[in-house]
């Protein structure tokens, strides 16, 4: 019997050895891979012309892409009447935001005023014609066959493709204690038989103030409710980095009212913005570089905006 137990014990030990030798070590669990970082959401903004500029605050040097969202700051200590310009668009409008040095805003006495027109000026009693805020737009994706900005000797920008010089006659309404629009004036110097033909040797020459003026097109590209202003406030001068008194302006420009054909502009447009008034009295200077208070871009080229 003892021998049998010894045999069984030997067999058991052998089995344990076999089991022990055949058992594989448990591998360490594979490390959990780090999750892929979420992509940064694409920047978007919706503009509402309501005098609340908070949406424009989100368009900064970090969020501007240089294509569909534009931020251009002044870089000239001489022509500092505009601090900065921002631009974007949607399917209906081009949106322009500008900061204007308040010391150059015409102080209009005799109001309060209502929307006027280029025949009558500010209503009800015209206090004088200030130098306007100009928005120059190339709306047909063609740098030829249009005009350059006007000047005595040197154009505001080295560009001859602007199709629509749009003027905004604005002022501080002293009686109402707020900014106001006198009227928006459109100029189409290439529109109709009375103006230059496509075969003219003068095609692309400097725009002459008043050319293409037609009062029936006033307040069409921008209707009265599509321009908004802030009160004068402290804003940063991008050149000096100090604070100055300025007003914010936001404008919607109807994409279907930029070209005289009525076709909605598309693709990429070229834009320049300048402010003509110098000082707080009416100073309509017909857009001469030597007499305006500010322009953006400060350099020789307009900026481009890819329309959405």
PDB file of C-alpha atoms in Angstrom:
ATOM      1  CA  UNK A   1       0.000   0.000   0.000  1.00  0.00           C
ATOM      2  CA  UNK A   2       2.827   2.313   0.930  1.00  0.00           C
ATOM      3  CA  UNK A   3       4.342   1.686  -2.468  1.00  0.00           C
ATOM      4  CA  UNK A   4       1.063   2.577  -4.175  1.00  0.00           C
ATOM      5  CA  UNK A   5       0.896   5.914  -2.286  1.00  0.00           C
ATOM      6  CA  UNK A   6       4.452   6.648  -3.264  1.00  0.00           C
ATOM      7  CA  UNK A   7       3.677   6.009  -6.931  1.00  0.00           C
ATOM      8  CA  UNK A   8       0.573   8.192  -6.744  1.00  0.00           C
ATOM      9  CA  UNK A   9       2.557  10.936  -4.992  1.00  0.00           C
ATOM     10  CA  UNK A  10       5.241  10.756  -7.645  1.00  0.00           C
ATOM     11  CA  UNK A  11       2.643  11.005 -10.387  1.00  0.00           C
ATOM     12  CA  UNK A  12       0.971  13.976  -8.660  1.00  0.00           C
ATOM     13  CA  UNK A  13       4.261  15.790  -8.340  1.00  0.00           C
ATOM     14  CA  UNK A  14       4.992  15.136 -11.991  1.00  0.00           C
ATOM     15  CA  UNK A  15       1.593  16.499 -12.977  1.00  0.00           C
ATOM     16  CA  UNK A  16       2.153  19.622 -10.916  1.00  0.00           C
ATOM     17  CA  UNK A  17       5.520  20.108 -12.555  1.00  0.00           C
ATOM     18  CA  UNK A  18       3.948  19.743 -16.008  1.00  0.00           C
ATOM     19  CA  UNK A  19       1.165  22.184 -15.099  1.00  0.00           C
ATOM     20  CA  UNK A  20       3.646  24.614 -13.578  1.00  0.00           C
ATOM     21  CA  UNK A  21       5.924  24.473 -16.593  1.00  0.00           C
ATOM     22  CA  UNK A  22       3.084  24.899 -19.118  1.00  0.00           C
ATOM     23  CA  UNK A  23       1.533  27.986 -17.368  1.00  0.00           C
ATOM     24  CA  UNK A  24       2.417  31.191 -19.279  1.00  0.00           C
ATOM     25  CA  UNK A  25       2.928  34.471 -17.424  1.00  0.00           C
ATOM     26  CA  UNK A  26       0.109  36.973 -17.722  1.00  0.00           C
ATOM     27  CA  UNK A  27       1.321  39.843 -19.978  1.00  0.00           C
ATOM     28  CA  UNK A  28       0.974  43.426 -18.798  1.00  0.00           C
ATOM     29  CA  UNK A  29      -2.160  45.023 -20.236  1.00  0.00           C
ATOM     30  CA  UNK A  30      -1.521  47.266 -23.220  1.00  0.00           C
ATOM     31  CA  UNK A  31      -1.564  50.932 -22.251  1.00  0.00           C
ATOM     32  CA  UNK A  32      -4.706  52.777 -23.253  1.00  0.00           C
ATOM     33  CA  UNK A  33      -3.815  55.130 -26.127  1.00  0.00           C
ATOM     34  CA  UNK A  34      -4.207  58.822 -25.470  1.00  0.00           C
ATOM     35  CA  UNK A  35      -7.345  60.168 -27.152  1.00  0.00           C
ATOM     36  CA  UNK A  36      -6.784  62.341 -30.217  1.00  0.00           C
ATOM     37  CA  UNK A  37      -7.175  66.016 -29.325  1.00  0.00           C
ATOM     38  CA  UNK A  38     -10.378  67.587 -30.544  1.00  0.00           C
ATOM     39  CA  UNK A  39      -9.742  69.869 -33.549  1.00  0.00           C
ATOM     40  CA  UNK A  40     -10.106  73.552 -32.871  1.00  0.00           C
ATOM     41  CA  UNK A  41     -13.564  74.667 -34.016  1.00  0.00           C
ATOM     42  CA  UNK A  42     -13.500  76.825 -37.126  1.00  0.00           C
ATOM     43  CA  UNK A  43     -14.056  80.488 -36.295  1.00  0.00           C
ATOM     44  CA  UNK A  44     -17.413  81.919 -37.334  1.00  0.00           C
ATOM     45  CA  UNK A  45     -19.357  85.018 -36.444  1.00  0.00           C
ATOM     46  CA  UNK A  46     -22.767  86.422 -37.258  1.00  0.00           C
ATOM     47  CA  UNK A  47     -23.143  90.166 -37.629  1.00  0.00           C
ATOM     48  CA  UNK A  48     -26.202  92.065 -36.515  1.00  0.00           C
ATOM     49  CA  UNK A  49     -26.315  95.809 -37.211  1.00  0.00           C
ATOM     50  CA  UNK A  50     -27.682  96.949 -33.890  1.00  0.00           C
ATOM     51  CA  UNK A  51     -25.065  99.182 -32.274  1.00  0.00           C
ATOM     52  CA  UNK A  52     -23.867  96.262 -30.129  1.00  0.00           C
ATOM     53  CA  UNK A  53     -20.313  95.556 -31.219  1.00  0.00           C
ATOM     54  CA  UNK A  54     -19.649  92.469 -29.103  1.00  0.00           C
ATOM     55  CA  UNK A  55     -19.534  90.132 -32.114  1.00  0.00           C
ATOM     56  CA  UNK A  56     -16.782  92.263 -33.634  1.00  0.00           C
ATOM     57  CA  UNK A  57     -14.766  91.853 -30.432  1.00  0.00           C
ATOM     58  CA  UNK A  58     -14.398  88.163 -31.317  1.00  0.00           C
ATOM     59  CA  UNK A  59     -12.660  89.030 -34.618  1.00  0.00           C
ATOM     60  CA  UNK A  60      -9.081  89.488 -33.452  1.00  0.00           C
ATOM     61  CA  UNK A  61      -5.583  88.990 -34.817  1.00  0.00           C
ATOM     62  CA  UNK A  62      -5.849  85.378 -33.596  1.00  0.00           C
ATOM     63  CA  UNK A  63      -9.227  84.592 -35.200  1.00  0.00           C
ATOM     64  CA  UNK A  64      -8.862  86.584 -38.431  1.00  0.00           C
ATOM     65  CA  UNK A  65      -7.873  84.221 -41.246  1.00  0.00           C
ATOM     66  CA  UNK A  66      -6.929  86.883 -43.794  1.00  0.00           C
ATOM     67  CA  UNK A  67      -9.514  85.529 -46.223  1.00  0.00           C
ATOM     68  CA  UNK A  68     -13.114  85.444 -44.997  1.00  0.00           C
ATOM     69  CA  UNK A  69     -12.415  87.301 -41.759  1.00  0.00           C
ATOM     70  CA  UNK A  70     -10.252  90.402 -42.075  1.00  0.00           C
ATOM     71  CA  UNK A  71      -8.585  92.623 -39.496  1.00  0.00           C
ATOM     72  CA  UNK A  72      -6.534  95.566 -40.772  1.00  0.00           C
ATOM     73  CA  UNK A  73      -4.984  98.025 -38.313  1.00  0.00           C
ATOM     74  CA  UNK A  74      -3.614 101.474 -39.001  1.00  0.00           C
ATOM     75  CA  UNK A  75       0.178 101.673 -39.159  1.00  0.00           C
ATOM     76  CA  UNK A  76       0.558 105.372 -40.001  1.00  0.00           C
ATOM     77  CA  UNK A  77       1.177 108.061 -37.381  1.00  0.00           C
ATOM     78  CA  UNK A  78       0.141 110.717 -39.935  1.00  0.00           C
ATOM     79  CA  UNK A  79      -3.049 109.225 -41.387  1.00  0.00           C
ATOM     80  CA  UNK A  80      -4.486 107.942 -38.125  1.00  0.00           C
ATOM     81  CA  UNK A  81      -8.126 109.004 -38.572  1.00  0.00           C
ATOM     82  CA  UNK A  82      -9.036 105.308 -38.852  1.00  0.00           C
ATOM     83  CA  UNK A  83      -7.749 103.028 -36.112  1.00  0.00           C
ATOM     84  CA  UNK A  84      -8.777  99.725 -37.661  1.00  0.00           C
ATOM     85  CA  UNK A  85     -11.127  98.073 -40.123  1.00  0.00           C
ATOM     86  CA  UNK A  86     -12.650  94.604 -39.911  1.00  0.00           C
ATOM     87  CA  UNK A  87     -14.616  92.847 -42.646  1.00  0.00           C
ATOM     88  CA  UNK A  88     -16.602  89.695 -43.280  1.00  0.00           C
ATOM     89  CA  UNK A  89     -19.697  88.650 -45.247  1.00  0.00           C
ATOM     90  CA  UNK A  90     -22.678  86.357 -45.511  1.00  0.00           C
ATOM     91  CA  UNK A  91     -24.831  85.372 -48.475  1.00  0.00           C
ATOM     92  CA  UNK A  92     -26.582  88.748 -48.507  1.00  0.00           C
ATOM     93  CA  UNK A  93     -24.132  91.404 -47.317  1.00  0.00           C
ATOM     94  CA  UNK A  94     -20.563  92.557 -46.957  1.00  0.00           C
ATOM     95  CA  UNK A  95     -19.971  93.805 -43.413  1.00  0.00           C
ATOM     96  CA  UNK A  96     -17.523  96.574 -42.594  1.00  0.00           C
ATOM     97  CA  UNK A  97     -16.477  97.636 -39.090  1.00  0.00           C
ATOM     98  CA  UNK A  98     -14.399 100.775 -38.581  1.00  0.00           C
ATOM     99  CA  UNK A  99     -13.040 102.795 -35.676  1.00  0.00           C
ATOM    100  CA  UNK A 100     -12.891 106.537 -36.398  1.00  0.00           C
ATOM    101  CA  UNK A 101     -10.868 109.012 -34.369  1.00  0.00           C
ATOM    102  CA  UNK A 102     -13.530 111.169 -32.727  1.00  0.00           C
ATOM    103  CA  UNK A 103     -11.568 114.431 -33.019  1.00  0.00           C
ATOM    104  CA  UNK A 104     -12.184 114.281 -36.791  1.00  0.00           C
ATOM    105  CA  UNK A 105     -15.942 113.696 -36.617  1.00  0.00           C
ATOM    106  CA  UNK A 106     -18.091 116.617 -37.834  1.00  0.00           C
ATOM    107  CA  UNK A 107     -20.108 118.130 -34.978  1.00  0.00           C
ATOM    108  CA  UNK A 108     -23.464 118.884 -36.624  1.00  0.00           C
ATOM    109  CA  UNK A 109     -25.423 121.666 -34.893  1.00  0.00           C
ATOM    110  CA  UNK A 110     -29.073 122.435 -35.545  1.00  0.00           C
ATOM    111  CA  UNK A 111     -30.531 118.923 -35.235  1.00  0.00           C
ATOM    112  CA  UNK A 112     -31.810 116.491 -34.367  1.00  0.00           C
ATOM    113  CA  UNK A 113     -31.423 115.102 -37.858  1.00  0.00           C
ATOM    114  CA  UNK A 114     -33.183 112.432 -39.889  1.00  0.00           C
ATOM    115  CA  UNK A 115     -31.917 110.539 -42.916  1.00  0.00           C
ATOM    116  CA  UNK A 116     -31.434 112.813 -45.915  1.00  0.00           C
ATOM    117  CA  UNK A 117     -30.087 112.384 -49.431  1.00  0.00           C
ATOM    118  CA  UNK A 118     -27.419 113.741 -51.732  1.00  0.00           C
ATOM    119  CA  UNK A 119     -29.789 116.375 -53.154  1.00  0.00           C
ATOM    120  CA  UNK A 120     -30.768 117.882 -49.811  1.00  0.00           C
ATOM    121  CA  UNK A 121     -28.081 116.739 -47.379  1.00  0.00           C
ATOM    122  CA  UNK A 122     -28.962 116.107 -43.741  1.00  0.00           C
ATOM    123  CA  UNK A 123     -32.641 116.685 -42.984  1.00  0.00           C
ATOM    124  CA  UNK A 124     -34.464 118.795 -41.984  1.00  0.00           C
ATOM    125  CA  UNK A 125     -31.859 121.590 -42.244  1.00  0.00           C
ATOM    126  CA  UNK A 126     -28.491 120.814 -43.787  1.00  0.00           C
ATOM    127  CA  UNK A 127     -25.671 121.890 -41.429  1.00  0.00           C
ATOM    128  CA  UNK A 128     -22.846 121.476 -43.941  1.00  0.00           C
ATOM    129  CA  UNK A 129     -21.294 118.610 -45.895  1.00  0.00           C
ATOM    130  CA  UNK A 130     -18.575 116.694 -44.044  1.00  0.00           C
ATOM    131  CA  UNK A 131     -15.909 114.588 -45.656  1.00  0.00           C
ATOM    132  CA  UNK A 132     -17.471 111.112 -45.841  1.00  0.00           C
ATOM    133  CA  UNK A 133     -16.341 107.676 -44.827  1.00  0.00           C
ATOM    134  CA  UNK A 134     -15.528 105.987 -48.144  1.00  0.00           C
ATOM    135  CA  UNK A 135     -15.689 102.256 -48.868  1.00  0.00           C
ATOM    136  CA  UNK A 136     -14.103 101.432 -52.235  1.00  0.00           C
ATOM    137  CA  UNK A 137     -15.072  98.018 -53.658  1.00  0.00           C
ATOM    138  CA  UNK A 138     -13.948  96.017 -56.668  1.00  0.00           C
ATOM    139  CA  UNK A 139     -17.023  93.863 -57.166  1.00  0.00           C
ATOM    140  CA  UNK A 140     -16.475  92.107 -60.505  1.00  0.00           C
ATOM    141  CA  UNK A 141     -13.222  90.189 -59.860  1.00  0.00           C
ATOM    142  CA  UNK A 142     -11.563  92.281 -62.544  1.00  0.00           C
ATOM    143  CA  UNK A 143      -8.872  94.842 -61.766  1.00  0.00           C
ATOM    144  CA  UNK A 144      -9.260  96.448 -65.192  1.00  0.00           C
ATOM    145  CA  UNK A 145     -12.176  98.388 -66.605  1.00  0.00           C
ATOM    146  CA  UNK A 146     -12.861 100.491 -63.531  1.00  0.00           C
ATOM    147  CA  UNK A 147     -11.253 103.362 -61.614  1.00  0.00           C
ATOM    148  CA  UNK A 148      -8.501 104.178 -59.173  1.00  0.00           C
ATOM    149  CA  UNK A 149      -9.051 106.295 -56.083  1.00  0.00           C
ATOM    150  CA  UNK A 150      -8.876 110.012 -56.732  1.00  0.00           C
ATOM    151  CA  UNK A 151      -5.951 112.221 -55.814  1.00  0.00           C
ATOM    152  CA  UNK A 152      -3.967 115.176 -57.058  1.00  0.00           C
ATOM    153  CA  UNK A 153      -0.675 113.327 -57.366  1.00  0.00           C
ATOM    154  CA  UNK A 154      -0.797 109.949 -55.643  1.00  0.00           C
ATOM    155  CA  UNK A 155      -3.673 107.491 -55.343  1.00  0.00           C
ATOM    156  CA  UNK A 156      -4.759 106.230 -51.948  1.00  0.00           C
ATOM    157  CA  UNK A 157      -3.940 102.700 -53.141  1.00  0.00           C
ATOM    158  CA  UNK A 158      -2.076 101.456 -56.173  1.00  0.00           C
ATOM    159  CA  UNK A 159      -5.186  99.857 -57.648  1.00  0.00           C
ATOM    160  CA  UNK A 160      -7.400 100.625 -60.651  1.00  0.00           C
ATOM    161  CA  UNK A 161     -10.124  98.035 -60.271  1.00  0.00           C
ATOM    162  CA  UNK A 162     -12.636  99.721 -57.953  1.00  0.00           C
ATOM    163  CA  UNK A 163     -16.170  99.543 -59.355  1.00  0.00           C
ATOM    164  CA  UNK A 164     -18.148 101.170 -56.554  1.00  0.00           C
ATOM    165  CA  UNK A 165     -16.948 104.165 -54.551  1.00  0.00           C
ATOM    166  CA  UNK A 166     -19.524 104.249 -51.721  1.00  0.00           C
ATOM    167  CA  UNK A 167     -19.753 107.298 -49.442  1.00  0.00           C
ATOM    168  CA  UNK A 168     -21.243 107.557 -45.953  1.00  0.00           C
ATOM    169  CA  UNK A 169     -21.891 111.128 -44.810  1.00  0.00           C
ATOM    170  CA  UNK A 170     -21.848 110.828 -41.042  1.00  0.00           C
ATOM    171  CA  UNK A 171     -21.765 113.305 -38.150  1.00  0.00           C
ATOM    172  CA  UNK A 172     -22.230 113.648 -34.429  1.00  0.00           C
ATOM    173  CA  UNK A 173     -25.754 115.011 -33.931  1.00  0.00           C
ATOM    174  CA  UNK A 174     -25.158 117.494 -31.096  1.00  0.00           C
ATOM    175  CA  UNK A 175     -28.847 117.982 -30.300  1.00  0.00           C
ATOM    176  CA  UNK A 176     -29.522 114.226 -30.157  1.00  0.00           C
ATOM    177  CA  UNK A 177     -26.168 113.447 -28.478  1.00  0.00           C
ATOM    178  CA  UNK A 178     -25.409 110.580 -30.840  1.00  0.00           C
ATOM    179  CA  UNK A 179     -23.836 109.707 -34.178  1.00  0.00           C
ATOM    180  CA  UNK A 180     -26.066 109.821 -37.229  1.00  0.00           C
ATOM    181  CA  UNK A 181     -26.055 109.049 -40.955  1.00  0.00           C
ATOM    182  CA  UNK A 182     -26.874 111.962 -43.254  1.00  0.00           C
ATOM    183  CA  UNK A 183     -27.028 109.775 -46.362  1.00  0.00           C
ATOM    184  CA  UNK A 184     -25.262 106.990 -48.240  1.00  0.00           C
ATOM    185  CA  UNK A 185     -24.199 107.940 -51.743  1.00  0.00           C
ATOM    186  CA  UNK A 186     -23.271 105.533 -54.516  1.00  0.00           C
ATOM    187  CA  UNK A 187     -21.028 106.503 -57.438  1.00  0.00           C
ATOM    188  CA  UNK A 188     -20.799 104.371 -60.584  1.00  0.00           C
ATOM    189  CA  UNK A 189     -18.454 106.265 -62.905  1.00  0.00           C
ATOM    190  CA  UNK A 190     -18.504 103.534 -65.546  1.00  0.00           C
ATOM    191  CA  UNK A 191     -22.275 103.172 -65.733  1.00  0.00           C
ATOM    192  CA  UNK A 192     -24.121 104.199 -68.891  1.00  0.00           C
ATOM    193  CA  UNK A 193     -23.357 105.862 -72.228  1.00  0.00           C
ATOM    194  CA  UNK A 194     -22.499 109.204 -70.667  1.00  0.00           C
ATOM    195  CA  UNK A 195     -19.431 107.777 -68.985  1.00  0.00           C
ATOM    196  CA  UNK A 196     -16.295 106.070 -70.198  1.00  0.00           C
ATOM    197  CA  UNK A 197     -16.553 103.203 -72.665  1.00  0.00           C
ATOM    198  CA  UNK A 198     -14.509 100.032 -72.437  1.00  0.00           C
ATOM    199  CA  UNK A 199     -12.421 101.296 -75.368  1.00  0.00           C
ATOM    200  CA  UNK A 200     -11.489 104.585 -73.743  1.00  0.00           C
ATOM    201  CA  UNK A 201      -7.813 105.401 -73.340  1.00  0.00           C
ATOM    202  CA  UNK A 202      -8.749 106.792 -69.926  1.00  0.00           C
ATOM    203  CA  UNK A 203     -10.121 103.469 -68.664  1.00  0.00           C
ATOM    204  CA  UNK A 204      -8.756 102.908 -65.174  1.00  0.00           C
ATOM    205  CA  UNK A 205      -7.867 106.551 -64.535  1.00  0.00           C
ATOM    206  CA  UNK A 206      -8.474 108.275 -61.192  1.00  0.00           C
ATOM    207  CA  UNK A 207     -12.051 108.800 -60.096  1.00  0.00           C
ATOM    208  CA  UNK A 208     -13.339 112.378 -60.289  1.00  0.00           C
ATOM    209  CA  UNK A 209     -15.472 113.335 -57.288  1.00  0.00           C
ATOM    210  CA  UNK A 210     -19.149 113.468 -58.245  1.00  0.00           C
ATOM    211  CA  UNK A 211     -18.757 111.327 -61.338  1.00  0.00           C
ATOM    212  CA  UNK A 212     -21.470 108.734 -61.659  1.00  0.00           C
ATOM    213  CA  UNK A 213     -23.580 110.491 -59.034  1.00  0.00           C
ATOM    214  CA  UNK A 214     -27.261 109.579 -59.215  1.00  0.00           C
ATOM    215  CA  UNK A 215     -29.481 110.543 -56.248  1.00  0.00           C
ATOM    216  CA  UNK A 216     -31.905 107.716 -57.032  1.00  0.00           C
ATOM    217  CA  UNK A 217     -29.237 105.279 -55.811  1.00  0.00           C
ATOM    218  CA  UNK A 218     -28.823 106.978 -52.423  1.00  0.00           C
ATOM    219  CA  UNK A 219     -29.432 104.812 -49.334  1.00  0.00           C
ATOM    220  CA  UNK A 220     -29.772 101.631 -51.411  1.00  0.00           C
ATOM    221  CA  UNK A 221     -26.505  99.757 -50.916  1.00  0.00           C
ATOM    222  CA  UNK A 222     -26.919 100.496 -47.210  1.00  0.00           C
ATOM    223  CA  UNK A 223     -30.424 101.268 -45.983  1.00  0.00           C
ATOM    224  CA  UNK A 224     -30.896 103.404 -42.879  1.00  0.00           C
ATOM    225  CA  UNK A 225     -31.173 100.440 -40.513  1.00  0.00           C
ATOM    226  CA  UNK A 226     -27.964  98.852 -41.807  1.00  0.00           C
ATOM    227  CA  UNK A 227     -25.484 101.223 -40.213  1.00  0.00           C
ATOM    228  CA  UNK A 228     -24.841 101.459 -36.489  1.00  0.00           C
ATOM    229  CA  UNK A 229     -22.650 103.614 -34.273  1.00  0.00           C
ATOM    230  CA  UNK A 230     -21.253 103.579 -30.768  1.00  0.00           C
ATOM    231  CA  UNK A 231     -20.990 106.598 -28.550  1.00  0.00           C
ATOM    232  CA  UNK A 232     -17.510 108.140 -28.376  1.00  0.00           C
ATOM    233  CA  UNK A 233     -15.406 105.812 -26.243  1.00  0.00           C
ATOM    234  CA  UNK A 234     -11.842 105.032 -25.282  1.00  0.00           C
ATOM    235  CA  UNK A 235     -10.185 102.696 -27.804  1.00  0.00           C
ATOM    236  CA  UNK A 236      -6.579 101.693 -28.352  1.00  0.00           C
ATOM    237  CA  UNK A 237      -4.528 103.426 -31.025  1.00  0.00           C
ATOM    238  CA  UNK A 238      -2.590 100.595 -32.737  1.00  0.00           C
ATOM    239  CA  UNK A 239       0.339 102.915 -33.503  1.00  0.00           C
ATOM    240  CA  UNK A 240       0.919 104.641 -30.146  1.00  0.00           C
ATOM    241  CA  UNK A 241      -0.668 101.826 -28.081  1.00  0.00           C
ATOM    242  CA  UNK A 242      -2.335 104.557 -26.046  1.00  0.00           C
ATOM    243  CA  UNK A 243      -6.062 105.127 -25.637  1.00  0.00           C
ATOM    244  CA  UNK A 244      -7.902 107.712 -27.735  1.00  0.00           C
ATOM    245  CA  UNK A 245     -11.521 108.789 -28.100  1.00  0.00           C
ATOM    246  CA  UNK A 246     -13.080 107.064 -31.096  1.00  0.00           C
ATOM    247  CA  UNK A 247     -16.440 105.910 -32.441  1.00  0.00           C
ATOM    248  CA  UNK A 248     -17.227 102.445 -33.740  1.00  0.00           C
ATOM    249  CA  UNK A 249     -19.169 102.071 -36.975  1.00  0.00           C
ATOM    250  CA  UNK A 250     -20.694  98.887 -38.418  1.00  0.00           C
ATOM    251  CA  UNK A 251     -22.130  98.755 -41.918  1.00  0.00           C
ATOM    252  CA  UNK A 252     -23.972  96.165 -43.999  1.00  0.00           C
ATOM    253  CA  UNK A 253     -23.561  96.594 -47.770  1.00  0.00           C
ATOM    254  CA  UNK A 254     -26.062  94.729 -49.949  1.00  0.00           C
ATOM    255  CA  UNK A 255     -24.137  92.397 -52.270  1.00  0.00           C
ATOM    256  CA  UNK A 256     -26.834  92.916 -54.929  1.00  0.00           C
ATOM    257  CA  UNK A 257     -26.539  96.718 -54.876  1.00  0.00           C
ATOM    258  CA  UNK A 258     -22.788  97.160 -55.418  1.00  0.00           C
ATOM    259  CA  UNK A 259     -22.687  96.806 -59.200  1.00  0.00           C
ATOM    260  CA  UNK A 260     -24.948  98.878 -61.501  1.00  0.00           C
ATOM    261  CA  UNK A 261     -26.004  95.669 -63.252  1.00  0.00           C
ATOM    262  CA  UNK A 262     -27.719  94.467 -60.088  1.00  0.00           C
ATOM    263  CA  UNK A 263     -25.766  91.201 -60.142  1.00  0.00           C
ATOM    264  CA  UNK A 264     -24.748  90.112 -56.661  1.00  0.00           C
ATOM    265  CA  UNK A 265     -21.001  90.258 -56.175  1.00  0.00           C
ATOM    266  CA  UNK A 266     -19.279  86.943 -55.490  1.00  0.00           C
ATOM    267  CA  UNK A 267     -15.844  85.402 -55.251  1.00  0.00           C
ATOM    268  CA  UNK A 268     -13.184  87.728 -53.867  1.00  0.00           C
ATOM    269  CA  UNK A 269     -13.550  91.494 -53.635  1.00  0.00           C
ATOM    270  CA  UNK A 270     -10.892  94.143 -53.059  1.00  0.00           C
ATOM    271  CA  UNK A 271     -11.660  96.870 -50.537  1.00  0.00           C
ATOM    272  CA  UNK A 272     -10.117 100.091 -49.300  1.00  0.00           C
ATOM    273  CA  UNK A 273     -11.596 102.343 -46.596  1.00  0.00           C
ATOM    274  CA  UNK A 274     -10.743 105.970 -45.914  1.00  0.00           C
ATOM    275  CA  UNK A 275     -12.137 108.808 -43.826  1.00  0.00           C
ATOM    276  CA  UNK A 276     -12.112 112.205 -45.437  1.00  0.00           C
ATOM    277  CA  UNK A 277     -13.082 114.606 -42.647  1.00  0.00           C
ATOM    278  CA  UNK A 278     -10.252 116.425 -40.881  1.00  0.00           C
ATOM    279  CA  UNK A 279     -11.165 118.142 -37.625  1.00  0.00           C
ATOM    280  CA  UNK A 280     -14.652 118.505 -36.166  1.00  0.00           C
ATOM    281  CA  UNK A 281     -16.050 120.879 -38.813  1.00  0.00           C
ATOM    282  CA  UNK A 282     -17.328 119.996 -42.287  1.00  0.00           C
ATOM    283  CA  UNK A 283     -14.253 119.371 -44.440  1.00  0.00           C
ATOM    284  CA  UNK A 284     -15.266 117.678 -47.683  1.00  0.00           C
ATOM    285  CA  UNK A 285     -11.907 117.295 -49.429  1.00  0.00           C
ATOM    286  CA  UNK A 286     -12.811 115.210 -52.505  1.00  0.00           C
ATOM    287  CA  UNK A 287     -10.602 112.352 -51.363  1.00  0.00           C
ATOM    288  CA  UNK A 288      -7.170 113.843 -51.906  1.00  0.00           C
ATOM    289  CA  UNK A 289      -4.491 111.970 -50.019  1.00  0.00           C
ATOM    290  CA  UNK A 290      -3.047 115.209 -48.697  1.00  0.00           C
ATOM    291  CA  UNK A 291      -6.396 116.193 -47.127  1.00  0.00           C
ATOM    292  CA  UNK A 292      -7.935 113.010 -45.709  1.00  0.00           C
ATOM    293  CA  UNK A 293      -7.514 112.023 -42.062  1.00  0.00           C
ATOM    294  CA  UNK A 294      -7.022 108.274 -42.408  1.00  0.00           C
ATOM    295  CA  UNK A 295      -7.012 105.240 -44.675  1.00  0.00           C
ATOM    296  CA  UNK A 296      -6.859 101.471 -44.259  1.00  0.00           C
ATOM    297  CA  UNK A 297      -4.881  99.624 -45.390  1.00  0.00           C
ATOM    298  CA  UNK A 298      -2.157 102.129 -44.578  1.00  0.00           C
ATOM    299  CA  UNK A 299       0.042 100.724 -47.340  1.00  0.00           C
ATOM    300  CA  UNK A 300      -0.336 100.885 -51.111  1.00  0.00           C
ATOM    301  CA  UNK A 301      -2.591  97.839 -51.631  1.00  0.00           C
ATOM    302  CA  UNK A 302      -6.261  97.297 -50.775  1.00  0.00           C
ATOM    303  CA  UNK A 303      -7.205  94.208 -48.801  1.00  0.00           C
ATOM    304  CA  UNK A 304      -9.053  91.259 -50.294  1.00  0.00           C
ATOM    305  CA  UNK A 305     -12.130  89.594 -48.805  1.00  0.00           C
ATOM    306  CA  UNK A 306     -13.256  86.125 -49.853  1.00  0.00           C
ATOM    307  CA  UNK A 307     -17.041  86.216 -49.830  1.00  0.00           C
ATOM    308  CA  UNK A 308     -18.948  83.480 -48.074  1.00  0.00           C
TER     309      UNK A 308
END
